CSV table of C-alpha atoms in Angstrom, one decimal:
chain,number,residue,atom,x,y,z
Y,21,MET,CA,6.4,-26.5,-7.0
Y,22,ILE,CA,3.9,-27.9,-9.4
Y,23,THR,CA,6.5,-29.5,-11.5
Y,24,MET,CA,10.0,-30.7,-10.7
Y,25,ARG,CA,12.3,-27.7,-10.5
Y,26,GLN,CA,15.7,-29.2,-9.6
Y,27,GLU,CA,17.6,-28.0,-12.6
Y,28,PRO,CA,19.5,-24.8,-12.0
Y,29,VAL,CA,18.5,-22.0,-14.3
Y,30,ARG,CA,21.1,-20.6,-16.6
Y,31,GLN,CA,21.7,-16.9,-16.3
Y,32,ARG,CA,21.8,-16.5,-20.0
Y,33,ASP,CA,18.2,-17.8,-20.3
Y,34,VAL,CA,17.1,-15.5,-17.5
Y,35,TRP,CA,18.4,-12.4,-19.2
Y,36,ALA,CA,17.1,-13.5,-22.6
Y,37,LEU,CA,13.6,-13.8,-21.1
Y,38,ARG,CA,14.0,-10.4,-19.3
Y,39,LEU,CA,15.0,-8.7,-22.5
Y,40,LEU,CA,12.3,-10.4,-24.5
Y,41,LEU,CA,9.7,-9.2,-22.0
Y,42,ALA,CA,11.0,-5.7,-22.0
Y,43,PHE,CA,11.1,-5.5,-25.8
Y,44,SER,CA,7.6,-7.0,-26.2
Y,45,LEU,CA,6.1,-4.6,-23.6
Y,46,LEU,CA,7.8,-1.5,-25.1
Y,47,GLY,CA,7.1,-2.8,-28.6
Y,48,ALA,CA,3.4,-3.2,-27.8
Y,49,TRP,CA,3.3,0.3,-26.4
Y,50,GLU,CA,5.0,1.7,-29.4
Y,51,TYR,CA,2.7,-0.2,-31.8
Y,52,LEU,CA,-0.5,0.9,-30.0
Y,53,ALA,CA,0.8,4.5,-29.9
Y,54,ILE,CA,1.4,4.5,-33.7
Y,55,GLN,CA,-2.1,3.0,-34.2
Y,56,GLU,CA,-3.7,5.6,-32.0
Y,57,GLY,CA,-1.8,8.5,-33.7
Y,58,GLY,CA,0.0,9.6,-30.6
Y,59,LEU,CA,-2.5,12.2,-29.5
Y,60,PHE,CA,-3.2,10.7,-26.0
Y,61,LEU,CA,-0.8,7.8,-26.0
Y,62,PRO,CA,2.7,9.0,-27.0
Y,63,ARG,CA,5.1,6.5,-28.4
Y,64,ALA,CA,7.3,4.7,-25.9
Y,65,SER,CA,10.4,6.0,-27.6
Y,66,SER,CA,9.3,9.6,-27.5
Y,67,ALA,CA,8.2,9.4,-23.9
Y,68,PHE,CA,11.6,8.1,-22.8
Y,69,VAL,CA,13.4,10.6,-25.0
Y,70,GLN,CA,11.3,13.4,-23.5
Y,71,MET,CA,12.0,12.0,-20.0
Y,72,VAL,CA,15.8,12.1,-20.6
Y,73,ARG,CA,15.4,15.6,-22.1
Y,74,THR,CA,13.5,16.9,-19.1
Y,75,LEU,CA,16.1,15.5,-16.8
Y,76,GLY,CA,18.4,18.1,-18.3
Y,77,THR,CA,16.2,21.0,-17.5
Y,78,PRO,CA,16.4,23.0,-14.3
Y,79,GLU,CA,12.6,23.2,-14.1
Y,80,LEU,CA,12.4,19.5,-13.5
Y,81,TRP,CA,14.9,19.5,-10.7
Y,82,GLN,CA,13.3,22.5,-9.2
Y,83,ALA,CA,10.0,20.4,-9.1
Y,84,VAL,CA,11.8,17.4,-7.8
Y,85,TRP,CA,13.2,19.4,-5.0
Y,86,VAL,CA,9.9,21.2,-4.1
Y,87,SER,CA,8.1,17.8,-4.1
Y,88,ASN,CA,10.7,16.0,-2.0
Y,89,ILE,CA,10.8,18.7,0.7
Y,90,SER,CA,7.6,17.1,2.1
Y,91,ILE,CA,9.3,13.7,2.3
Y,92,LEU,CA,12.5,15.2,3.7
Y,93,ILE,CA,10.6,16.7,6.6
Y,94,GLY,CA,7.7,14.2,6.9
Y,95,LEU,CA,9.7,10.9,6.8
Y,96,PRO,CA,12.0,11.7,9.7
Y,97,VAL,CA,9.0,12.8,11.7
Y,98,SER,CA,7.3,9.5,10.9
Y,99,LEU,CA,10.5,7.6,11.8
Y,100,VAL,CA,10.9,9.2,15.2
Y,101,VAL,CA,7.2,9.1,16.2
Y,102,GLY,CA,6.5,5.8,14.4
Y,103,ILE,CA,9.4,3.9,15.9
Y,104,GLY,CA,8.8,5.3,19.3
Y,105,LEU,CA,5.1,4.4,19.1
Y,106,GLY,CA,5.9,1.0,17.8
Y,107,PHE,CA,8.3,0.3,20.7
Y,108,LEU,CA,5.8,1.5,23.2
Y,109,LEU,CA,3.1,-0.8,21.8
Y,110,GLY,CA,5.4,-3.7,21.2
Y,111,ARG,CA,6.8,-3.7,24.7
Y,112,VAL,CA,4.0,-2.5,26.9
Y,113,ARG,CA,1.1,-4.9,26.8
Y,114,ARG,CA,-1.4,-2.5,28.5
Y,115,VAL,CA,-1.0,0.2,25.9
Y,116,ASP,CA,-1.0,-2.2,23.0
Y,117,HIS,CA,-4.2,-3.7,24.3
Y,118,PHE,CA,-6.0,-0.5,23.7
Y,119,PHE,CA,-4.2,1.1,20.7
Y,120,GLY,CA,-2.4,-1.6,18.7
Y,121,TYR,CA,-5.6,-2.6,16.9
Y,122,TYR,CA,-6.1,0.9,15.6
Y,123,LEU,CA,-2.6,1.3,14.3
Y,124,ASP,CA,-3.2,-1.9,12.3
Y,125,LEU,CA,-6.5,-0.5,10.9
Y,126,LEU,CA,-4.8,2.8,10.0
Y,127,MET,CA,-2.6,0.8,7.6
Y,128,VAL,CA,-5.5,-0.5,5.6
Y,129,VAL,CA,-7.8,2.5,5.2
Y,130,PRO,CA,-7.5,4.7,2.2
Y,131,MET,CA,-5.7,7.6,3.7
Y,132,ILE,CA,-6.2,9.7,0.6
Y,133,ALA,CA,-9.8,10.3,1.8
Y,134,VAL,CA,-8.4,12.2,4.8
Y,135,VAL,CA,-6.5,14.7,2.6
Y,136,PRO,CA,-9.4,17.2,2.2
Y,137,ILE,CA,-9.7,17.3,6.0
Y,138,ILE,CA,-6.0,18.0,6.4
Y,139,ILE,CA,-6.2,20.8,4.0
Y,140,VAL,CA,-9.1,22.3,5.8
Y,141,ALA,CA,-7.1,22.1,9.0
Y,142,LEU,CA,-3.6,23.1,7.8
Y,143,GLY,CA,-4.2,25.1,4.6
Y,144,LEU,CA,-2.8,24.8,1.2
Y,145,GLY,CA,0.9,24.9,2.1
Y,146,LEU,CA,3.9,22.8,3.0
Y,147,GLN,CA,2.4,21.9,6.4
Y,148,SER,CA,-0.4,20.0,4.7
Y,149,ARG,CA,2.0,18.2,2.4
Y,150,VAL,CA,4.2,17.1,5.3
Y,151,ALA,CA,1.1,16.0,7.3
Y,152,VAL,CA,-0.1,13.8,4.4
Y,153,VAL,CA,3.4,12.2,4.1
Y,154,VAL,CA,3.4,11.5,7.8
Y,155,LEU,CA,-0.1,10.1,7.6
Y,156,PHE,CA,0.9,7.8,4.8
Y,157,THR,CA,4.0,6.6,6.4
Y,158,LEU,CA,3.5,6.5,10.2
Y,159,PRO,CA,1.2,3.5,10.4
Y,160,VAL,CA,3.5,1.2,8.4
Y,161,ILE,CA,6.6,2.3,10.2
Y,162,GLY,CA,4.9,2.0,13.6
Y,163,MET,CA,3.5,-1.5,12.8
Y,164,SER,CA,6.9,-2.8,11.7
Y,165,ALA,CA,8.6,-1.4,14.8
Y,166,ARG,CA,5.9,-2.9,17.0
Y,167,ALA,CA,6.2,-6.3,15.3
Y,168,ALA,CA,10.0,-6.1,15.5
Y,169,VAL,CA,10.3,-5.7,19.2
Y,170,ARG,CA,7.4,-8.0,20.0
Y,171,VAL,CA,8.9,-11.2,18.9
Y,172,ILE,CA,12.2,-10.9,20.8
Y,173,ASP,CA,13.1,-14.1,22.6
Y,174,ALA,CA,11.9,-13.8,26.2
Y,175,ALA,CA,14.4,-16.4,27.4
Y,176,ARG,CA,17.3,-14.3,26.2
Y,177,ILE,CA,16.0,-11.2,28.0
Y,178,GLU,CA,15.5,-13.4,31.1
Y,179,MET,CA,19.1,-14.6,30.9
Y,180,ALA,CA,20.5,-11.1,30.4
Y,181,ARG,CA,18.5,-10.1,33.5
Y,182,ALA,CA,19.9,-13.0,35.4
Y,183,PHE,CA,23.4,-11.7,34.5
Y,184,THR,CA,22.3,-8.3,36.0
Y,185,ALA,CA,21.9,-6.5,32.7
Y,186,THR,CA,20.4,-3.1,33.0
Y,187,ARG,CA,17.3,-2.0,31.1
Y,188,LEU,CA,19.4,0.0,28.8
Y,189,GLN,CA,21.7,-2.9,28.1
Y,190,ILE,CA,18.8,-5.2,27.3
Y,191,TRP,CA,17.6,-2.7,24.8
Y,192,THR,CA,21.0,-2.0,23.1
Y,193,LYS,CA,22.4,-5.5,23.2
Y,194,ILE,CA,19.4,-7.7,22.6
Y,195,ILE,CA,16.2,-5.9,21.5
Y,196,LEU,CA,17.6,-3.4,19.0
Y,197,PRO,CA,20.0,-5.6,17.1
Y,198,GLU,CA,17.3,-8.2,16.6
Y,199,ALA,CA,14.7,-5.6,15.7
Y,200,ALA,CA,16.8,-3.7,13.2
Y,201,GLY,CA,15.9,-5.9,10.2
Y,202,PRO,CA,12.1,-5.7,10.4
Y,203,ILE,CA,12.3,-2.0,11.2
Y,204,PHE,CA,14.3,-1.4,8.1
Y,205,THR,CA,11.7,-3.2,6.1
Y,206,GLY,CA,9.1,-0.9,7.6
Y,207,VAL,CA,11.1,2.1,6.6
Y,208,ARG,CA,11.4,0.9,3.1
Y,209,LEU,CA,7.7,0.3,2.8
Y,210,GLY,CA,7.2,3.7,4.4
Y,211,LEU,CA,9.4,5.4,1.9
Y,212,SER,CA,7.4,4.0,-1.0
Y,213,ARG,CA,4.2,5.2,0.6
Y,214,ALA,CA,5.8,8.5,1.3
Y,215,ILE,CA,6.3,9.1,-2.4
Y,216,SER,CA,2.6,8.1,-3.0
Y,217,GLY,CA,1.6,10.6,-0.3
Y,218,MET,CA,3.7,13.3,-1.8
Y,219,VAL,CA,2.2,12.9,-5.2
Y,220,VAL,CA,-1.4,12.4,-4.1
Y,221,VAL,CA,-1.5,15.8,-2.4
Y,222,GLU,CA,0.1,17.6,-5.3
Y,223,LEU,CA,-2.3,16.0,-7.8
Y,224,THR,CA,-5.4,16.8,-5.8
Y,225,LEU,CA,-5.4,20.1,-4.0
Y,226,ILE,CA,-2.0,21.6,-3.8
Y,227,PRO,CA,-0.5,21.6,-7.3
Y,228,ALA,CA,3.2,22.0,-6.5
Y,229,GLY,CA,6.3,20.2,-7.6
Y,230,LEU,CA,6.1,17.1,-9.8
Y,231,GLY,CA,2.4,16.7,-9.3
Y,232,GLY,CA,1.9,20.3,-10.2
Y,233,LEU,CA,3.9,19.7,-13.5
Y,234,ILE,CA,1.5,16.8,-14.2
Y,235,VAL,CA,-1.5,18.9,-13.6
Y,236,ASP,CA,-0.1,21.6,-16.0
Y,237,HIS,CA,0.6,19.0,-18.7
Y,238,ARG,CA,-2.8,17.6,-18.4
Y,239,ALA,CA,-4.4,21.1,-18.7
Y,240,ARG,CA,-2.4,21.7,-21.9
Y,241,PHE,CA,-2.9,18.2,-23.3
Y,242,GLU,CA,0.8,17.7,-23.5
Y,243,ALA,CA,0.6,13.9,-23.5
Y,244,THR,CA,4.3,13.2,-24.0
Y,245,ALA,CA,5.4,15.6,-21.3
Y,246,LEU,CA,2.8,14.1,-18.9
Y,247,PHE,CA,4.1,10.6,-19.6
Y,248,ALA,CA,7.7,11.8,-19.2
Y,249,THR,CA,7.0,13.4,-15.8
Y,250,THR,CA,5.1,10.3,-14.6
Y,251,LEU,CA,8.1,8.2,-15.6
Y,252,VAL,CA,10.4,10.5,-13.5
Y,253,ILE,CA,8.2,9.9,-10.5
Y,254,ILE,CA,8.1,6.2,-11.0
Y,255,ALA,CA,11.9,6.2,-11.5
Y,256,GLU,CA,12.3,8.0,-8.2
Y,257,GLY,CA,10.2,5.5,-6.4
Y,258,ILE,CA,12.1,2.5,-7.9
Y,259,LEU,CA,15.5,4.1,-7.4
Y,260,LEU,CA,14.9,5.1,-3.7
Y,261,VAL,CA,13.4,1.7,-2.8
Y,262,ALA,CA,16.3,-0.1,-4.5
Y,263,ILE,CA,18.9,2.0,-2.6
Y,264,LEU,CA,17.2,1.4,0.6
Y,265,ARG,CA,17.0,-2.4,-0.1
Y,266,LYS,CA,20.8,-2.3,-0.6
Y,267,VAL,CA,21.3,-0.5,2.6
Y,268,GLU,CA,19.0,-2.9,4.4
Y,269,ARG,CA,21.0,-5.9,3.2
Y,270,ALA,CA,24.3,-4.3,4.2
Y,271,ALA,CA,23.0,-3.4,7.6
Y,272,GLN,CA,21.6,-6.9,8.1
Y,273,ARG,CA,24.9,-8.5,7.2
Y,274,ARG,CA,26.7,-6.3,9.7
Y,275,LEU,CA,24.2,-6.8,12.5
Y,276,THR,CA,23.9,-10.6,12.2
Y,277,GLY,CA,27.4,-11.3,10.9
Y,278,VAL,CA,26.2,-13.6,8.2
Y,279,ALA,CA,25.4,-13.1,4.6
Y,280,ALA,CA,21.7,-12.5,4.3
G,25,MET,CA,-16.2,-2.5,35.6
G,26,MET,CA,-12.5,-2.8,35.0
G,27,ARG,CA,-13.0,-6.3,33.7
G,28,LEU,CA,-15.5,-5.1,31.3
G,29,LEU,CA,-13.1,-2.4,30.1
G,30,ASP,CA,-10.4,-5.0,29.6
G,31,ARG,CA,-12.8,-7.2,27.7
G,32,TYR,CA,-13.5,-4.7,25.0
G,33,PRO,CA,-10.4,-2.5,24.8
G,34,GLN,CA,-11.2,-1.4,21.2
G,35,ALA,CA,-14.6,-0.2,22.2
G,36,VAL,CA,-13.0,1.8,25.1
G,37,THR,CA,-10.5,3.4,22.8
G,38,LEU,CA,-13.2,4.3,20.2
G,39,THR,CA,-15.5,5.8,22.9
G,40,LEU,CA,-12.6,7.8,24.3
G,41,LEU,CA,-11.8,9.1,20.9
G,42,LEU,CA,-15.4,10.2,20.3
G,43,VAL,CA,-15.6,11.8,23.7
G,44,VAL,CA,-12.3,13.7,23.2
G,45,TRP,CA,-13.6,14.8,19.7
G,46,GLU,CA,-16.9,16.1,21.1
G,47,VAL,CA,-15.3,17.9,24.0
G,48,ALA,CA,-12.6,19.5,21.9
G,49,ALA,CA,-15.2,20.6,19.3
G,50,ARG,CA,-17.3,22.2,22.1
G,51,THR,CA,-14.6,23.8,24.2
G,52,VAL,CA,-11.6,24.6,22.0
G,53,GLN,CA,-13.7,24.9,18.9
G,54,PRO,CA,-11.0,24.6,16.3
G,55,THR,CA,-12.4,25.8,13.0
G,56,TRP,CA,-11.5,22.6,11.2
G,57,LEU,CA,-13.3,20.3,13.7
G,58,PRO,CA,-17.1,20.1,13.6
G,59,ARG,CA,-18.9,18.5,16.5
G,60,PHE,CA,-19.3,14.7,16.3
G,61,SER,CA,-23.1,15.1,16.7
G,62,ALA,CA,-23.2,17.5,13.7
G,63,VAL,CA,-21.2,15.0,11.7
G,64,ALA,CA,-23.7,12.2,12.7
G,65,ARG,CA,-26.6,14.4,11.6
G,66,ALA,CA,-24.9,15.2,8.3
G,67,GLY,CA,-24.3,11.5,7.7
G,68,ARG,CA,-27.9,10.6,8.4
G,69,LYS,CA,-29.0,13.3,6.0
G,70,LEU,CA,-26.7,11.9,3.3
G,71,ALA,CA,-28.0,8.4,3.9
G,72,VAL,CA,-31.7,9.6,3.7
G,73,ASP,CA,-31.4,11.6,0.5
G,74,GLY,CA,-29.6,8.6,-1.1
G,75,ARG,CA,-26.4,10.3,-2.0
G,76,PHE,CA,-24.4,7.4,-0.4
G,77,LEU,CA,-25.8,5.3,-3.2
G,78,GLU,CA,-23.0,6.8,-5.3
G,79,LEU,CA,-20.9,4.2,-3.5
G,80,ALA,CA,-22.6,1.4,-5.4
G,81,SER,CA,-20.8,2.4,-8.6
G,82,THR,CA,-17.6,2.5,-6.6
G,83,ALA,CA,-18.2,-1.1,-5.4
G,84,ARG,CA,-19.1,-2.3,-8.8
G,85,THR,CA,-15.8,-0.9,-10.2
G,86,LEU,CA,-13.9,-2.5,-7.4
G,87,LEU,CA,-15.6,-5.8,-8.2
G,88,VAL,CA,-14.7,-5.6,-12.0
G,89,GLY,CA,-11.2,-4.7,-11.2
G,90,MET,CA,-10.7,-7.4,-8.7
G,91,THR,CA,-12.0,-10.0,-11.1
G,92,VAL,CA,-9.4,-9.0,-13.6
G,93,VAL,CA,-6.7,-9.0,-10.8
G,94,ILE,CA,-7.7,-12.5,-9.7
G,95,ILE,CA,-7.5,-14.0,-13.1
G,96,VAL,CA,-4.2,-12.3,-14.2
G,97,ALA,CA,-2.6,-12.8,-10.8
G,98,GLY,CA,-3.6,-16.4,-10.8
G,99,VAL,CA,-1.9,-17.0,-14.1
G,100,LEU,CA,1.2,-15.0,-13.2
G,101,ALA,CA,1.6,-16.6,-9.8
G,102,LEU,CA,1.3,-20.1,-11.2
G,103,ALA,CA,3.9,-19.3,-13.8
G,104,ILE,CA,6.3,-17.9,-11.2
G,105,ALA,CA,5.8,-20.8,-8.8
G,106,SER,CA,6.2,-23.5,-11.4
G,107,SER,CA,9.2,-22.3,-13.3
G,108,ARG,CA,12.4,-21.0,-11.7
G,109,LEU,CA,13.3,-19.4,-15.0
G,110,VAL,CA,10.1,-17.3,-15.1
G,111,GLU,CA,10.6,-16.5,-11.4
G,112,GLN,CA,14.1,-15.2,-11.8
G,113,ALA,CA,13.3,-13.4,-15.1
G,114,LEU,CA,10.3,-11.6,-13.6
G,115,GLU,CA,11.9,-10.7,-10.3
G,116,PRO,CA,13.3,-7.2,-11.2
G,117,TYR,CA,10.0,-6.4,-12.9
G,118,VAL,CA,7.9,-7.4,-9.9
G,119,ASN,CA,10.1,-5.5,-7.6
G,120,ALA,CA,9.9,-2.4,-9.8
G,121,ALA,CA,6.1,-2.7,-10.0
G,122,LEU,CA,5.9,-3.0,-6.2
G,123,ALA,CA,8.1,0.0,-5.7
G,124,THR,CA,6.1,2.1,-8.2
G,125,PRO,CA,4.0,4.9,-6.6
G,126,THR,CA,0.9,3.7,-8.4
G,127,VAL,CA,-1.1,6.9,-7.7
G,128,ALA,CA,1.2,8.6,-10.1
G,129,LEU,CA,-0.3,6.5,-12.9
G,130,ILE,CA,-3.8,7.8,-12.4
G,131,PRO,CA,-3.3,11.0,-14.5
G,132,VAL,CA,-2.0,8.8,-17.3
G,133,PHE,CA,-5.1,6.6,-17.2
G,134,VAL,CA,-7.3,9.7,-17.2
G,135,LEU,CA,-5.4,11.0,-20.3
G,136,LEU,CA,-6.0,7.6,-22.0
G,137,TRP,CA,-9.5,6.8,-21.0
G,138,GLY,CA,-11.1,9.9,-19.6
G,139,PHE,CA,-13.3,10.1,-16.5
G,140,GLY,CA,-15.0,6.7,-17.1
G,141,ASP,CA,-15.0,3.2,-15.7
G,142,ALA,CA,-11.9,2.1,-17.6
G,143,THR,CA,-9.8,4.6,-15.6
G,144,ARG,CA,-11.1,3.4,-12.3
G,145,VAL,CA,-10.8,-0.3,-13.2
G,146,ALA,CA,-7.2,0.3,-14.4
G,147,THR,CA,-6.3,2.0,-11.2
G,148,VAL,CA,-7.7,-0.9,-9.1
G,149,ILE,CA,-5.6,-3.3,-11.2
G,150,SER,CA,-2.5,-1.2,-10.9
G,151,PHE,CA,-2.9,-1.0,-7.1
G,152,ALA,CA,-3.8,-4.6,-6.4
G,153,LEU,CA,-2.2,-6.8,-9.0
G,154,PHE,CA,1.4,-7.2,-7.9
G,155,PRO,CA,0.9,-7.5,-4.2
G,156,VAL,CA,-1.5,-10.3,-4.9
G,157,VAL,CA,0.8,-12.0,-7.4
G,158,VAL,CA,3.7,-12.0,-4.9
G,159,THR,CA,1.6,-13.5,-2.1
G,160,TRP,CA,0.0,-16.1,-4.3
G,161,ALA,CA,3.3,-17.2,-5.8
G,162,GLU,CA,4.6,-17.6,-2.2
G,163,GLY,CA,1.5,-19.7,-1.3
G,164,ILE,CA,1.7,-22.0,-4.3
G,165,LYS,CA,5.5,-22.6,-3.7
G,166,GLN,CA,4.7,-23.7,-0.2
G,167,ALA,CA,2.7,-26.8,-1.4
G,168,PRO,CA,4.6,-29.8,0.0
G,169,ALA,CA,6.7,-31.4,-2.7
G,170,HIS,CA,6.1,-34.9,-1.4
G,171,LEU,CA,2.4,-34.6,-1.9
G,172,ILE,CA,2.8,-33.4,-5.4
G,173,GLU,CA,5.2,-36.3,-6.1
G,174,MET,CA,2.7,-38.7,-4.7
G,175,ALA,CA,-0.1,-37.3,-6.8
G,176,ARG,CA,2.1,-37.6,-9.8
G,177,ALA,CA,2.9,-41.3,-8.8
G,178,PHE,CA,-0.9,-41.8,-8.8
G,179,THR,CA,-0.9,-40.5,-12.3
G,180,ALA,CA,-2.6,-37.2,-11.5
G,181,GLY,CA,-2.3,-34.9,-14.4
G,182,ARG,CA,-1.1,-31.3,-14.2
G,183,ARG,CA,-4.5,-29.8,-13.7
G,184,LYS,CA,-5.5,-32.4,-11.2
G,185,ARG,CA,-2.3,-31.8,-9.2
G,186,ILE,CA,-3.0,-28.1,-9.1
G,187,VAL,CA,-6.6,-28.4,-8.2
G,188,SER,CA,-6.4,-31.1,-5.5
G,189,VAL,CA,-2.9,-30.7,-4.0
G,190,VAL,CA,-1.5,-27.2,-4.7
G,191,LEU,CA,-4.6,-25.1,-4.2
G,192,PRO,CA,-5.7,-26.6,-0.9
G,193,ALA,CA,-2.2,-26.3,0.5
G,194,ALA,CA,-2.0,-22.7,-0.7
G,195,ALA,CA,-5.5,-21.8,0.5
G,196,PRO,CA,-4.6,-19.7,3.6
G,197,LEU,CA,-2.1,-17.6,1.6
G,198,ILE,CA,-4.6,-17.3,-1.3
G,199,ILE,CA,-7.1,-15.7,1.1
G,200,THR,CA,-4.3,-13.5,2.5
G,201,GLY,CA,-3.5,-12.4,-1.0
G,202,LEU,CA,-7.1,-11.7,-1.7
G,203,ARG,CA,-7.3,-9.6,1.4
G,204,ILE,CA,-4.2,-7.6,0.5
G,205,GLY,CA,-5.6,-7.2,-3.0
G,206,VAL,CA,-9.0,-5.9,-1.8
G,207,VAL,CA,-7.4,-3.5,0.6
G,208,GLN,CA,-5.2,-2.2,-2.2
G,209,GLY,CA,-8.1,-2.2,-4.6
G,210,ILE,CA,-10.2,0.0,-2.2
G,211,LYS,CA,-7.3,2.4,-2.0
G,212,GLY,CA,-7.0,2.4,-5.7
G,213,VAL,CA,-10.7,3.1,-6.5
G,214,VAL,CA,-10.9,5.8,-3.9
G,215,SER,CA,-7.7,7.4,-5.1
G,216,ALA,CA,-9.0,7.3,-8.7
G,217,GLU,CA,-12.3,8.9,-7.8
G,218,ILE,CA,-10.7,11.5,-5.7
G,219,LEU,CA,-8.2,12.4,-8.3
G,220,ILE,CA,-10.9,12.5,-11.0
G,221,GLY,CA,-13.1,14.5,-8.8
G,222,VAL,CA,-16.3,14.3,-10.7
G,223,ILE,CA,-17.5,10.8,-10.0
G,224,GLY,CA,-18.4,8.7,-6.9
G,225,ILE,CA,-16.7,9.5,-3.7
G,226,GLY,CA,-14.6,12.1,-5.5
G,227,ARG,CA,-17.7,14.1,-6.4
G,228,LEU,CA,-19.2,13.7,-2.9
G,229,LEU,CA,-16.1,15.1,-1.3
G,230,GLU,CA,-15.8,17.8,-3.9
G,231,GLU,CA,-19.4,18.9,-3.2
G,232,SER,CA,-18.8,19.1,0.5
G,233,ARG,CA,-15.4,20.7,0.5
G,234,PHE,CA,-16.8,23.7,2.4
G,235,ILE,CA,-19.5,21.9,4.4
G,236,LEU,CA,-17.4,20.5,7.1
G,237,PRO,CA,-19.8,18.1,8.9
G,238,GLN,CA,-20.7,16.6,5.6
G,239,LEU,CA,-17.1,16.2,4.6
G,240,TYR,CA,-16.3,14.5,7.9
G,241,ALA,CA,-19.4,12.2,7.5
G,242,ILE,CA,-18.3,11.0,4.1
G,243,VAL,CA,-14.7,10.4,5.2
G,244,THR,CA,-15.9,8.6,8.3
G,245,VAL,CA,-18.2,6.4,6.3
G,246,LEU,CA,-15.6,5.6,3.8
G,247,LEU,CA,-13.0,4.7,6.4
G,248,GLY,CA,-15.6,2.7,8.2
G,249,ILE,CA,-16.5,0.7,5.1
G,250,SER,CA,-12.9,-0.2,4.4
G,251,VAL,CA,-12.4,-1.3,8.0
G,252,VAL,CA,-15.5,-3.5,7.9
G,253,VAL,CA,-14.4,-5.1,4.6
G,254,TYR,CA,-11.0,-5.7,6.0
G,255,LEU,CA,-12.2,-7.2,9.2
G,256,ALA,CA,-14.7,-9.5,7.3
G,257,LEU,CA,-11.8,-10.8,5.2
G,258,ILE,CA,-9.6,-11.3,8.3
G,259,GLY,CA,-12.5,-13.3,9.7
G,260,VAL,CA,-12.8,-15.6,6.7
G,261,GLU,CA,-9.0,-16.0,6.6
G,262,GLU,CA,-8.8,-17.0,10.3
G,263,ARG,CA,-11.6,-19.6,9.8
G,264,LEU,CA,-10.0,-21.0,6.8
G,265,THR,CA,-6.5,-21.2,8.3
G,266,ARG,CA,-7.9,-23.0,11.3
G,267,ARG,CA,-9.6,-25.5,9.2
G,268,THR,CA,-6.6,-26.3,7.0
G,269,THR,CA,-4.1,-26.5,9.9
G,270,VAL,CA,-6.3,-28.6,12.2
G,271,GLY,CA,-8.2,-30.8,9.8
């Protein structure tokens, strides 16, 4: 608040500014592409048209499926292991004392550097792709779960204990409902990293799926197709995260009983 | 002895990891796991023949990219924090940018700018910009309104208000944003070099794809450097937060 900001903003203005921004960005892209001749930078319009066109081809959906298998397997693995690990670290001080620190560090290191080692260990197949997705997602999911069960109000647990609640009841009635929100956030962050992990491995050493398509386009200098495929990957990321955000809000409303 | 172990839990875990590594490499001997001692030797050799100097260009790229990020993020964060209209209008774009798997942009950058510095700098920016913007905007918004009002009452101009009220109040989150940005920037520059494959770390890794101890040495050093940078930034952050909250 650098200036006074009391006045409510009119929705019309917000949308006007949004559209203006979108048009000027796309317009600048279009203009630069025309200037450049479209050899390396295709026009915005042709990139989007090409994207829509490829969305109608079976090859693209085949690639989307092949790529996403690694997420479909890897993300559940990360969820189970990550949340389990997070609960353990969050509720058992002794363990956290020795390992919590490293989980935190795993979140900040460039995991992509580990990809070559994974490939040496697991080969050039699906196993490696799944392993990379797990490696990209596990730390963030684990850290969120750890943080989520850590901050639970000790007084409430104490009270539940005084009313002879069992360990299971304490978990299901107090800890889990309160922890659900932050865990969901962790899952959302995990998902967007999962897509990065999925693409990284396909772009570097195992050219399959969408990453494989991009590698092909690059080899054949098909600029428009490369842009279109990239747009598809980005769209997948934005779409999945948006869906998860919706689910997250709905779940939060149900758990807390108030509009979040 | 127990007390000593409790005092340095991180060191205990690290030692344990290294011991397990060495024992596994000597007894089970998985083909993908060289001995730690061999990795250390390979690392020393790389250090001696100066091939780690390749990392200097990586660091320079990171520095250039982060400078751009700081400037652009500063402008954007100020705009978002000072106008509700801008904030609401930008919201979907910022969310989309945060959800974008930025590694996917690297092939596009390569297509546009080849294997040079521009590609790496662009990757650093694409990785770091929006996380920094969001954190900084949050920090600036936290500046207490009554202080700004008072500054205004004392006829402080806009620039003066920003420099002497808003920025000090936002300092802890500004440093946090910087830390997030640097972490993201490191991921970006490393990703770009690995995807490009012929410069910096990418080339080092490519050269040692079949020389396991060397591969492990490079990866270990890389992870080590990013951890050290992260811890240093956390240290600065803690010191600064303490000063602003106590003083």
